[in-house]
Amino acid sequence: MADDTLLDRMEKQAWFHRYPRGWPLLLFVIASIGTAVSVMAIERSDQQRREVELDRNLTEISSAMQRRVTENIALLRAASALFATQQDVTQAQIAEFSSDLQSSGNLYGSLGVGWAPLLRRENAITFQNAKRASGTPDFRIWPDPSSVKAGNSPVPKFVTPIIYLEPSALSNGKAIGFDMYSEPVRRRAMELAMRTGKPVTSGRVFLAQEQNRQVPGFLIYMPVIDARRRDTVKGFVYSPFRADDFVESAAELFRNEEIEVSIFDGAVTPQNLLAQRKASGSSGAAMERKIDVGSHEWIIRVSDKKTGALSAMARITLFFGVITSLMVMAIGRLITRRAVEDRRVLEWLSRQAAIRNSLTRELNHRVKNTLANVLSIAALTRRRSTDIDDFTDSLTARIRALSATHDLLSQTDWSNAPLGDIVRSELAPYMEGNEPHVVMSGPEIKLAPNDAMSLGLAIHELATNAAKYGALSTNAGRIHVHWSMIDPDHAELHWREEGGPPVAVPNKRGFGRDLIEKIVAHELRSDVNLQFLPQGVECRLKVPVRVTKEFSLRRGEQDR
């Protein structure tokens, strides 16, 4: 019971041994979840950081755009103040002004500085003829003011043909004579400039000098007020811009190459896209902001660009997290395997201890039984002995009989003893040279240890009596020993003597008779039929045949 309790306690304490592969996998899953949570936290933190950085970049980009527009407006204001005091604006004045301030015509993203007088429509042809007569015979206003059709809208009252546009590069020269007032987007910007007297930025247009390609652009108009007549607008000094060039000029003020910048005129639609500065990488977070550029609204949209699905720190964390998870799983596997091996050793030691304890109890029980038999034999032998020598000889012989049966049982680990071997071992001292005097026959029958010892004592007493008084005391005597199974649970041994001295029934009961009829019969739990016939002693013994079972712990150890 104590051993079973120990095993049960070990089973409860080491319940995780039932799943030797599950625990390392569980550790791997836990470590992987920790890695995933860490990567998610890093990515969230990185996203927040990038959003803050994106907002800062959006502010920086918006400021750069407004700064470039403000710088160009400042130039146009200077030109407007200069030309307001002049009776006529000449090409030499425009060229000198542009040369001093804009050099090659790409200052602050502008294509140059131009002059367009404000003329009433009915005076447009007269002005055109006058320009031709003054030395520019190819000058013409286009589209032809006399052919303008406004549909349901009223015909514009004014025309603003481009007279000068410096620097006078080939592309700028293509715009000379273009009536900007004829185009609705430009016209709205000029009308607003006239009403407010301030510089105004136009909406998205295609520049007149970009006739061969449709490149989005815009213009900034500054009205020139006649200094002598404060309520009269003489015309407009303006600057045309390619939107892409303007964005690149503003990009000089910010250097974040991972930011994609898009500028929309009024609304975020593909039709209103002014310019776009792309960046490599996958799209990330995006932000928009409205800015005012010369009384006109732009929407700046910036997009964060990432070079990978995860940030560098997240990739490092994921890499080392996976390695750590695999190491944890491997270590867990080693620990679990070692624990399983230790458990097997402990179980084996526990079983060995249980076997030793059980064997000790079994040995103790058998020794006590043997000593009890020896004491009984000694007591009975003392009562029937005539002197000390007789007592010593009888007791020694009987103890040797017990020892012989013990030897047989020891050869089979006290599991069983063959009935024939018991008979042979007890008759062996009387068969040396006299084998024909003993006839034995019978099938192989195995007896339990206690039954074998009792039968051995009975055979010893019968043989001793036969040697002293019966068939073994003469040369003509014979002993017939036969055994057989009489039913599945019992065997019968038949002892018969013949050829010896005539036998008479003893006047008094001897020790051998008492041992056979009382002790052996009691141990075998069966009657003993002992007869003293004239021709010889005859005895019939019924012996139980019990199915012997190996000691359970020992059998389990042998199975392993």
Coordinates of C-alpha atoms in Angstrom, one line a residue:
M1 CA 0.0 0.0 0.0
A2 CA 2.8 2.4 0.8
D3 CA 4.4 1.7 -2.6
D4 CA 1.2 2.2 -4.4
T5 CA 0.7 5.5 -2.5
L6 CA 4.2 6.6 -3.5
L7 CA 3.5 5.8 -7.2
D8 CA 0.2 7.6 -7.1
R9 CA 1.9 10.6 -5.5
M10 CA 4.6 10.6 -8.1
E11 CA 1.9 10.4 -10.8
K12 CA 0.1 13.4 -9.4
Q13 CA 3.3 15.5 -9.0
A14 CA 4.6 14.7 -12.5
W15 CA 1.3 15.0 -14.4
F16 CA 3.1 17.1 -17.1
H17 CA 5.0 13.9 -18.1
R18 CA 1.8 12.8 -19.9
Y19 CA 2.5 15.4 -22.5
P20 CA 6.3 15.3 -23.1
R21 CA 6.0 17.0 -26.5
G22 CA 3.1 19.3 -25.7
W23 CA 5.0 21.4 -23.1
P24 CA 7.9 22.4 -25.4
L25 CA 5.3 23.3 -28.0
L26 CA 3.3 25.4 -25.5
L27 CA 6.5 27.2 -24.4
F28 CA 7.2 27.9 -28.1
V29 CA 3.7 29.3 -28.6
I30 CA 4.0 31.5 -25.5
A31 CA 7.3 32.8 -26.6
S32 CA 6.0 33.4 -30.1
I33 CA 3.0 35.3 -28.7
G34 CA 5.4 37.4 -26.7
T35 CA 7.4 38.1 -29.8
A36 CA 4.3 38.9 -31.8
V37 CA 3.1 41.3 -29.1
S38 CA 6.5 43.0 -29.0
V39 CA 6.6 43.4 -32.8
M40 CA 3.0 44.8 -32.7
A41 CA 4.0 47.3 -30.0
I42 CA 7.1 48.3 -31.9
E43 CA 5.1 48.7 -35.1
R44 CA 2.5 50.8 -33.3
S45 CA 5.1 52.9 -31.7
D46 CA 6.9 53.3 -35.1
Q47 CA 3.6 54.2 -36.7
Q48 CA 2.9 56.9 -34.1
R49 CA 6.4 58.2 -34.5
R50 CA 6.0 58.3 -38.3
E51 CA 2.6 60.0 -38.0
V52 CA 4.2 62.7 -35.8
E53 CA 7.1 62.9 -38.2
L54 CA 4.7 63.1 -41.1
D55 CA 2.8 65.9 -39.5
R56 CA 6.0 67.8 -39.0
N57 CA 7.0 67.2 -42.6
L58 CA 3.6 68.3 -43.8
T59 CA 4.1 71.6 -41.8
E60 CA 7.6 72.0 -43.3
I61 CA 6.4 71.3 -46.8
S62 CA 3.4 73.7 -46.5
S63 CA 5.7 76.3 -45.2
A64 CA 8.1 75.7 -48.1
M65 CA 5.3 76.1 -50.6
Q66 CA 4.0 79.3 -49.0
R67 CA 7.5 80.6 -48.8
R68 CA 8.2 80.1 -52.5
V69 CA 4.9 81.7 -53.4
T70 CA 5.6 84.6 -51.0
E71 CA 9.0 85.1 -52.6
N72 CA 7.6 85.3 -56.1
I73 CA 4.8 87.6 -54.9
A74 CA 7.4 89.9 -53.4
L75 CA 9.1 90.1 -56.8
L76 CA 5.9 90.8 -58.5
R77 CA 5.0 93.5 -56.0
A78 CA 8.4 95.2 -56.7
A79 CA 7.7 95.0 -60.4
S80 CA 4.2 96.4 -60.0
A81 CA 5.5 99.3 -57.9
L82 CA 8.1 100.0 -60.6
F83 CA 5.7 99.8 -63.6
A84 CA 3.0 101.8 -61.8
T85 CA 5.1 105.0 -62.1
Q86 CA 5.9 104.4 -65.8
Q87 CA 3.8 105.8 -68.6
D88 CA 4.6 102.8 -70.8
V89 CA 6.2 99.5 -69.8
T90 CA 9.0 98.6 -72.3
Q91 CA 10.6 95.3 -73.0
A92 CA 13.9 96.7 -71.9
Q93 CA 12.5 97.4 -68.4
I94 CA 11.1 93.9 -68.1
A95 CA 14.3 92.4 -69.3
E96 CA 16.4 94.4 -66.9
F97 CA 14.1 93.6 -64.0
S98 CA 14.1 89.9 -64.8
S99 CA 17.8 89.8 -65.3
D100 CA 18.5 91.5 -62.0
L101 CA 16.1 89.3 -60.0
Q102 CA 15.6 86.1 -61.8
S103 CA 18.8 85.5 -63.7
S104 CA 18.1 82.6 -66.1
G105 CA 14.4 82.6 -65.3
N106 CA 14.2 79.8 -62.8
L107 CA 14.3 81.7 -59.5
Y108 CA 11.9 80.2 -57.0
G109 CA 10.5 77.8 -59.6
S110 CA 9.2 80.6 -61.9
L111 CA 9.6 80.6 -65.7
G112 CA 10.0 84.4 -65.8
V113 CA 8.2 87.7 -65.4
G114 CA 5.7 88.9 -68.0
W115 CA 3.6 92.0 -68.7
A116 CA 0.1 92.0 -70.0
P117 CA -1.8 95.3 -70.4
L118 CA -5.5 95.4 -69.6
L119 CA -7.4 96.5 -72.8
R120 CA -11.0 97.0 -73.6
R121 CA -12.1 94.5 -76.2
E122 CA -13.1 97.2 -78.7
N123 CA -9.6 98.6 -78.5
A124 CA -7.8 95.3 -79.0
I125 CA -7.4 95.5 -82.8
T126 CA -6.2 99.1 -82.6
F127 CA -3.6 98.0 -80.0
Q128 CA -2.5 95.1 -82.2
N129 CA -2.0 97.3 -85.2
A130 CA -0.1 99.8 -83.2
K131 CA 2.3 97.1 -82.0
R132 CA 2.9 96.0 -85.5
A133 CA 3.6 99.5 -86.6
S134 CA 6.1 100.0 -83.8
G135 CA 8.5 97.4 -85.0
T136 CA 6.9 94.0 -84.3
P137 CA 5.1 93.2 -87.5
D138 CA 4.4 89.6 -86.5
F139 CA 2.6 90.5 -83.3
R140 CA -1.0 89.3 -83.0
I141 CA -3.5 88.8 -80.3
W142 CA -4.8 85.2 -80.1
P143 CA -7.4 84.0 -80.0
D144 CA -8.8 86.7 -82.2
P145 CA -10.8 89.1 -80.0
S146 CA -13.4 89.6 -82.7
S147 CA -14.1 85.8 -83.0
V148 CA -14.6 85.1 -79.3
K149 CA -17.9 83.3 -78.6
A150 CA -19.0 83.1 -75.0
G151 CA -22.1 80.9 -75.6
N152 CA -24.7 81.6 -72.9
S153 CA -22.1 83.8 -71.0
P154 CA -21.5 87.4 -71.9
V155 CA -18.5 88.2 -74.0
P156 CA -15.6 89.4 -71.8
K157 CA -15.1 93.2 -71.8
F158 CA -11.3 93.1 -71.6
V159 CA -8.4 91.4 -73.3
T160 CA -5.0 90.9 -71.7
P161 CA -2.5 89.9 -74.4
I162 CA 0.9 88.9 -73.3
I163 CA 3.3 91.7 -74.5
Y164 CA 6.5 90.7 -72.8
L165 CA 7.7 87.6 -71.1
E166 CA 11.3 87.5 -69.9
P167 CA 13.7 85.8 -70.2
S168 CA 12.8 85.6 -73.9
A169 CA 13.7 82.0 -74.4
L170 CA 12.1 80.1 -77.2
S171 CA 9.4 78.5 -75.0
N172 CA 8.5 81.9 -73.5
G173 CA 8.3 83.5 -76.9
K174 CA 5.5 81.1 -77.9
A175 CA 3.2 82.8 -75.4
I176 CA 3.5 86.3 -76.8
G177 CA 0.1 87.7 -77.9
F178 CA -2.0 85.1 -75.9
D179 CA -5.1 86.7 -74.5
M180 CA -5.2 85.4 -71.0
Y181 CA -8.5 87.0 -70.3
S182 CA -10.1 84.7 -72.8
E183 CA -9.5 81.7 -70.6
P184 CA -11.9 81.3 -67.7
V185 CA -9.5 80.1 -65.0
R186 CA -7.0 83.0 -65.7
R187 CA -9.8 85.5 -66.1
R188 CA -11.2 84.6 -62.6
A189 CA -7.8 85.2 -61.1
M190 CA -7.3 88.5 -62.8
E191 CA -10.8 89.8 -61.9
L192 CA -10.1 88.9 -58.2
A193 CA -6.8 90.7 -58.4
M194 CA -8.5 93.8 -59.8
R195 CA -11.1 93.8 -57.1
T196 CA -8.7 93.3 -54.2
G197 CA -5.6 95.0 -55.6
K198 CA -3.6 92.1 -54.3
P199 CA -1.6 89.3 -56.0
V200 CA -3.7 86.3 -56.9
T201 CA -2.8 82.8 -57.9
S202 CA -4.7 81.1 -60.6
G203 CA -6.1 77.6 -60.6
R204 CA -4.8 74.7 -62.6
V205 CA -4.0 75.6 -66.2
F206 CA -1.9 74.5 -69.2
L207 CA 0.7 77.2 -70.0
A208 CA 0.5 78.9 -73.4
Q209 CA 4.2 78.3 -74.0
E210 CA 3.7 74.5 -73.4
Q211 CA 1.8 74.0 -76.6
N212 CA 3.4 70.7 -77.5
R213 CA 2.8 69.1 -74.1
Q214 CA 0.0 69.3 -71.5
V215 CA 2.0 70.1 -68.4
P216 CA -0.1 71.4 -65.5
G217 CA 0.9 74.9 -64.2
F218 CA -0.4 78.0 -62.6
L219 CA 0.2 81.8 -62.7
I220 CA 0.5 84.6 -60.2
Y221 CA -1.0 87.9 -61.2
M222 CA -0.2 91.3 -59.6
P223 CA -2.3 94.2 -60.8
V224 CA -0.4 97.3 -61.8
I225 CA -2.4 100.4 -60.6
D226 CA -1.9 103.7 -62.6
A227 CA -0.1 106.0 -60.2
R228 CA -2.0 109.0 -61.6
R229 CA -5.4 107.3 -61.6
R230 CA -5.6 105.2 -58.4
D231 CA -8.8 103.4 -59.5
T232 CA -7.4 102.3 -62.9
V233 CA -5.6 99.0 -63.6
K234 CA -3.1 99.4 -66.3
G235 CA -2.4 95.7 -66.7
F236 CA -0.8 92.8 -64.9
V237 CA 2.7 91.8 -64.1
Y238 CA 2.7 88.0 -63.7
S239 CA 4.9 84.9 -63.4
P240 CA 4.0 81.6 -65.0
F241 CA 5.0 78.3 -63.2
R242 CA 5.3 74.7 -64.2
A243 CA 3.8 73.0 -61.1
D244 CA 6.4 70.2 -61.1
D245 CA 9.3 72.7 -61.3
F246 CA 7.7 74.8 -58.5
V247 CA 7.5 71.7 -56.2
E248 CA 11.1 70.8 -56.9
S249 CA 12.1 74.4 -56.1
A250 CA 10.2 74.1 -52.8
A251 CA 11.8 70.7 -52.2
E252 CA 15.1 72.5 -51.7
L253 CA 13.6 73.6 -48.3
F254 CA 12.9 70.1 -47.1
R255 CA 15.0 67.0 -47.6
N256 CA 12.9 64.0 -46.5
E257 CA 13.1 61.7 -49.5
E258 CA 10.7 59.2 -48.0
I259 CA 7.8 61.6 -48.3
E260 CA 5.5 61.6 -51.3
V261 CA 4.0 65.1 -52.0
S262 CA 0.9 65.8 -54.1
I263 CA -0.6 69.3 -54.7
F264 CA -4.3 69.6 -55.7
D265 CA -6.1 72.7 -56.9
G266 CA -9.1 73.0 -54.6
A267 CA -10.2 69.4 -54.3
V268 CA -8.4 66.0 -54.1
T269 CA -9.3 64.6 -57.5
P270 CA -7.1 63.3 -60.4
Q271 CA -8.4 66.2 -62.5
N272 CA -7.2 68.8 -60.0
L273 CA -3.7 67.3 -59.5
L274 CA -1.2 70.1 -60.0
A275 CA 2.0 68.3 -59.3
Q276 CA 3.4 65.2 -57.6
R277 CA 6.7 64.4 -56.2
K278 CA 6.9 60.6 -55.8
A279 CA 9.0 58.5 -53.4
S280 CA 10.0 54.9 -53.5
G281 CA 8.5 52.3 -51.1
S282 CA 5.0 51.1 -50.1
S283 CA 2.3 53.6 -49.2
G284 CA 1.9 54.3 -45.5
A285 CA -0.1 56.9 -43.6
A286 CA -1.3 60.0 -45.5
M287 CA -2.2 63.5 -44.3
E288 CA -3.7 66.5 -46.0
R289 CA -3.6 70.3 -45.3
K290 CA -5.1 73.3 -47.0
I291 CA -2.9 76.3 -47.6
D292 CA -3.5 79.8 -49.0
V293 CA -1.3 80.8 -51.9
G294 CA -2.1 84.2 -53.3
S295 CA -5.8 84.2 -52.3
H296 CA -6.2 80.7 -53.8
E297 CA -6.6 77.4 -52.0
W298 CA -4.3 74.4 -52.5
I299 CA -4.5 71.0 -50.8
I300 CA -1.2 69.4 -50.0
R301 CA -1.3 65.7 -49.5
V302 CA 1.8 63.9 -48.1
S303 CA 2.2 60.1 -47.9
D304 CA 4.7 58.2 -45.8
K305 CA 6.7 55.7 -47.7
K306 CA 8.1 52.6 -46.1
T307 CA 10.8 50.4 -47.5
G308 CA 9.4 47.2 -46.0
A309 CA 6.4 45.6 -44.3
L310 CA 8.1 46.0 -40.9
S311 CA 10.4 48.5 -39.5
A312 CA 14.0 47.7 -38.9
M313 CA 13.6 47.4 -35.1
A314 CA 10.5 45.1 -35.6
R315 CA 12.4 42.9 -38.0
I316 CA 15.3 42.6 -35.6
T317 CA 12.9 41.8 -32.8
L318 CA 11.1 39.3 -34.9
F319 CA 14.3 37.6 -35.9
F320 CA 15.7 37.2 -32.4
G321 CA 12.2 36.4 -31.1
V322 CA 11.9 33.5 -33.4
I323 CA 15.4 32.3 -32.5
T324 CA 14.6 32.7 -28.8
S325 CA 11.3 30.8 -29.2
L326 CA 13.1 27.9 -30.9
M327 CA 15.7 27.9 -28.2
V328 CA 13.0 27.9 -25.4
M329 CA 11.3 25.0 -27.2
A330 CA 14.6 23.1 -27.5
I331 CA 15.5 23.7 -23.8
G332 CA 12.0 22.8 -22.8
R333 CA 12.3 19.6 -24.8
L334 CA 15.6 18.7 -23.1
I335 CA 14.3 19.5 -19.7
T336 CA 11.1 17.5 -20.3
R337 CA 13.1 14.5 -21.7
R338 CA 15.4 14.6 -18.7
A339 CA 12.4 14.8 -16.4
V340 CA 10.8 11.8 -18.1
E341 CA 14.1 9.8 -17.8
D342 CA 14.4 10.8 -14.1
R343 CA 10.8 9.7 -13.6
R344 CA 11.5 6.4 -15.2
V345 CA 14.5 5.9 -13.0
L346 CA 12.5 6.8 -9.9
E347 CA 9.7 4.4 -10.9
W348 CA 12.2 1.7 -11.5
L349 CA 13.8 2.3 -8.1
S350 CA 10.4 2.4 -6.5
R351 CA 9.4 -0.9 -8.1
Q352 CA 12.7 -2.4 -7.0
A353 CA 12.1 -1.2 -3.4
A354 CA 8.6 -2.7 -3.6
I355 CA 10.0 -6.0 -4.8
R356 CA 12.6 -6.1 -2.1
N357 CA 10.0 -5.3 0.6
S358 CA 7.6 -7.9 -0.8
L359 CA 10.3 -10.5 -1.1
T360 CA 11.5 -9.7 2.5
R361 CA 7.9 -10.2 3.7
E362 CA 7.6 -13.4 1.7
L363 CA 10.9 -14.7 3.0
N364 CA 10.0 -13.8 6.5
H365 CA 6.7 -15.7 6.2
R366 CA 8.4 -18.8 4.7
V367 CA 11.1 -18.8 7.3
K368 CA 8.5 -18.6 10.1
N369 CA 6.6 -21.5 8.5
T370 CA 9.8 -23.5 8.2
L371 CA 10.9 -22.8 11.7
A372 CA 7.4 -23.7 12.9
N373 CA 7.7 -27.0 11.1
V374 CA 11.1 -27.6 12.5
L375 CA 9.9 -26.9 16.0
S376 CA 7.0 -29.3 15.6
I377 CA 9.2 -32.0 14.2
A378 CA 11.7 -31.5 17.0
A379 CA 9.0 -31.7 19.7
L380 CA 7.4 -34.8 18.2
T381 CA 10.8 -36.4 17.7
R382 CA 11.8 -35.8 21.3
R383 CA 8.7 -37.5 22.6
R384 CA 9.3 -40.6 20.4
S385 CA 13.1 -40.9 20.9
T386 CA 14.7 -43.4 23.3
D387 CA 18.0 -41.6 23.8
I388 CA 19.9 -38.5 22.6
D389 CA 21.5 -40.3 19.7
D390 CA 18.1 -41.5 18.4
F391 CA 16.8 -38.0 18.7
T392 CA 19.7 -36.5 16.9
D393 CA 19.6 -38.9 14.0
S394 CA 15.9 -38.7 13.5
L395 CA 15.8 -34.9 13.7
T396 CA 18.8 -34.6 11.3
A397 CA 17.2 -36.8 8.7
R398 CA 13.9 -35.0 8.8
I399 CA 15.6 -31.6 8.5
R400 CA 17.5 -32.9 5.6
A401 CA 14.2 -33.9 4.0
L402 CA 13.0 -30.3 4.4
S403 CA 16.3 -29.0 3.0
A404 CA 16.0 -31.2 -0.1
T405 CA 12.5 -29.9 -0.8
H406 CA 13.8 -26.4 -0.2
D407 CA 16.5 -27.0 -2.8
L408 CA 13.9 -28.0 -5.4
L409 CA 11.9 -24.9 -4.7
S410 CA 14.9 -22.6 -4.8
Q411 CA 15.7 -23.9 -8.3
T412 CA 12.3 -22.6 -9.5
D413 CA 12.4 -19.3 -7.4
W414 CA 9.9 -20.8 -5.1
S415 CA 7.2 -20.9 -7.7
N416 CA 6.5 -24.6 -7.8
A417 CA 8.2 -28.1 -7.6
P418 CA 7.6 -31.1 -9.8
L419 CA 6.0 -34.0 -7.9
G420 CA 8.3 -36.6 -9.5
D421 CA 11.4 -34.6 -8.4
I422 CA 10.2 -34.5 -4.8
V423 CA 9.8 -38.3 -4.8
R424 CA 13.2 -38.8 -6.4
S425 CA 15.1 -36.4 -4.0
E426 CA 13.6 -38.1 -0.9
L427 CA 14.4 -41.7 -2.2
A428 CA 17.8 -40.7 -3.6
P429 CA 19.7 -41.9 -0.5
Y430 CA 18.1 -45.4 -0.9
M431 CA 18.6 -45.7 -4.6
E432 CA 22.4 -45.6 -4.8
G433 CA 23.2 -49.0 -6.3
N434 CA 19.6 -50.2 -5.7
E435 CA 17.7 -48.5 -8.4
P436 CA 15.7 -51.7 -9.3
H437 CA 14.2 -51.7 -5.8
V438 CA 12.2 -48.5 -6.6
V439 CA 9.7 -48.2 -9.4
M440 CA 8.3 -44.7 -10.1
S441 CA 5.9 -43.5 -12.7
G442 CA 3.5 -40.7 -13.3
P443 CA 2.9 -37.5 -15.4
E444 CA 4.6 -34.2 -14.7
I445 CA 2.6 -32.4 -12.0
K446 CA 3.8 -29.2 -10.3
L447 CA 2.9 -28.5 -6.7
A448 CA 2.8 -25.3 -4.8
P449 CA 5.7 -24.6 -2.3
N450 CA 3.8 -25.5 0.9
D451 CA 2.2 -28.6 -0.6
A452 CA 5.6 -29.7 -1.9
M453 CA 7.2 -29.4 1.5
S454 CA 4.4 -31.4 3.2
L455 CA 4.6 -34.1 0.6
G456 CA 8.4 -34.2 0.9
L457 CA 8.1 -34.9 4.7
A458 CA 5.5 -37.6 4.0
I459 CA 7.7 -39.4 1.4
H460 CA 10.7 -39.1 3.8
E461 CA 8.8 -40.8 6.6
L462 CA 7.6 -43.6 4.3
A463 CA 11.1 -44.1 2.9
T464 CA 12.6 -44.1 6.4
N465 CA 10.1 -46.7 7.7
A466 CA 10.7 -48.8 4.6
A467 CA 14.4 -48.7 5.1
K468 CA 14.1 -49.7 8.8
Y469 CA 11.3 -52.2 8.7
G470 CA 9.9 -52.6 5.2
A471 CA 10.7 -53.3 1.6
L472 CA 14.0 -51.5 1.5
S473 CA 15.4 -53.5 4.4
T474 CA 15.8 -56.7 2.2
N475 CA 17.2 -57.3 -1.2
A476 CA 14.0 -58.8 -2.5
G477 CA 11.9 -55.8 -1.4
R478 CA 10.3 -53.5 -3.9
I479 CA 8.7 -50.1 -3.7
H480 CA 6.1 -48.9 -6.3
V481 CA 5.4 -45.2 -6.4
H482 CA 2.8 -44.0 -8.9
W483 CA 1.0 -40.6 -9.2
S484 CA -1.7 -39.3 -11.4
M485 CA -4.3 -36.6 -11.7
I486 CA -7.7 -37.7 -10.4
D487 CA -9.5 -34.3 -11.1
P488 CA -8.4 -30.9 -12.3
D489 CA -7.6 -29.8 -8.7
H490 CA -6.2 -32.9 -7.2
A491 CA -3.5 -35.5 -7.8
E492 CA -3.1 -38.8 -6.0
L493 CA 0.2 -40.5 -5.0
H494 CA 0.1 -44.3 -4.4
W495 CA 2.9 -45.8 -2.3
R496 CA 3.0 -49.6 -2.2
E497 CA 5.7 -51.9 -0.8
E498 CA 6.2 -55.6 -1.5
G499 CA 8.8 -58.3 -1.0
G500 CA 9.8 -57.1 2.4
P501 CA 9.4 -58.7 5.9
P502 CA 5.8 -59.5 6.9
V503 CA 4.1 -56.4 8.2
A504 CA 2.0 -56.2 11.4
V505 CA -0.1 -53.3 12.6
P506 CA 2.1 -51.4 15.2
N507 CA 0.9 -51.6 18.8
K508 CA 1.6 -47.9 19.3
R509 CA 1.6 -44.8 17.1
G510 CA 5.0 -43.6 16.0
F511 CA 6.1 -40.1 15.0
G512 CA 6.1 -41.0 11.3
R513 CA 2.5 -42.2 11.4
D514 CA 1.4 -39.1 13.3
L515 CA 3.3 -36.8 10.9
I516 CA 1.7 -38.4 7.9
E517 CA -1.9 -38.8 9.2
K518 CA -2.1 -35.6 11.1
I519 CA 0.4 -32.9 10.1
V520 CA 0.7 -33.8 6.4
A521 CA -3.0 -34.4 6.1
H522 CA -3.7 -31.1 7.8
E523 CA -1.3 -29.2 5.6
L524 CA -2.6 -30.8 2.4
R525 CA -6.3 -30.4 3.5
S526 CA -7.0 -34.0 2.5
D527 CA -7.3 -37.5 4.1
V528 CA -4.4 -39.8 4.1
N529 CA -5.1 -43.6 3.7
L530 CA -2.2 -45.4 5.4
Q531 CA -2.5 -49.2 5.6
F532 CA -0.2 -51.8 7.2
L533 CA -0.9 -54.8 5.0
P534 CA 0.9 -58.1 5.5
Q535 CA 2.6 -57.9 2.2
G536 CA 3.7 -54.4 2.8
V537 CA 2.8 -50.8 3.7
E538 CA 0.4 -49.1 1.3
C539 CA -0.4 -45.3 1.4
R540 CA -2.6 -43.1 -0.7
L541 CA -2.1 -39.3 -0.5
K542 CA -4.3 -36.8 -2.2
V543 CA -2.4 -33.6 -3.0
P544 CA -4.0 -30.4 -4.1
V545 CA -2.8 -29.0 -7.4
R546 CA -3.0 -25.2 -7.1
V547 CA -2.3 -22.8 -10.0
T548 CA 0.8 -21.0 -8.8
K549 CA 1.0 -17.3 -9.7
E550 CA 4.3 -15.4 -10.0
F551 CA 4.8 -12.5 -7.6
S552 CA 3.2 -9.5 -9.4
L553 CA 6.0 -7.0 -9.1
R554 CA 8.6 -9.6 -10.1
R555 CA 6.5 -10.6 -13.1
G556 CA 6.2 -6.9 -14.2
E557 CA 10.0 -6.5 -14.0
Q558 CA 10.5 -9.6 -16.1
D559 CA 8.1 -8.3 -18.7
R560 CA 10.1 -5.1 -19.0

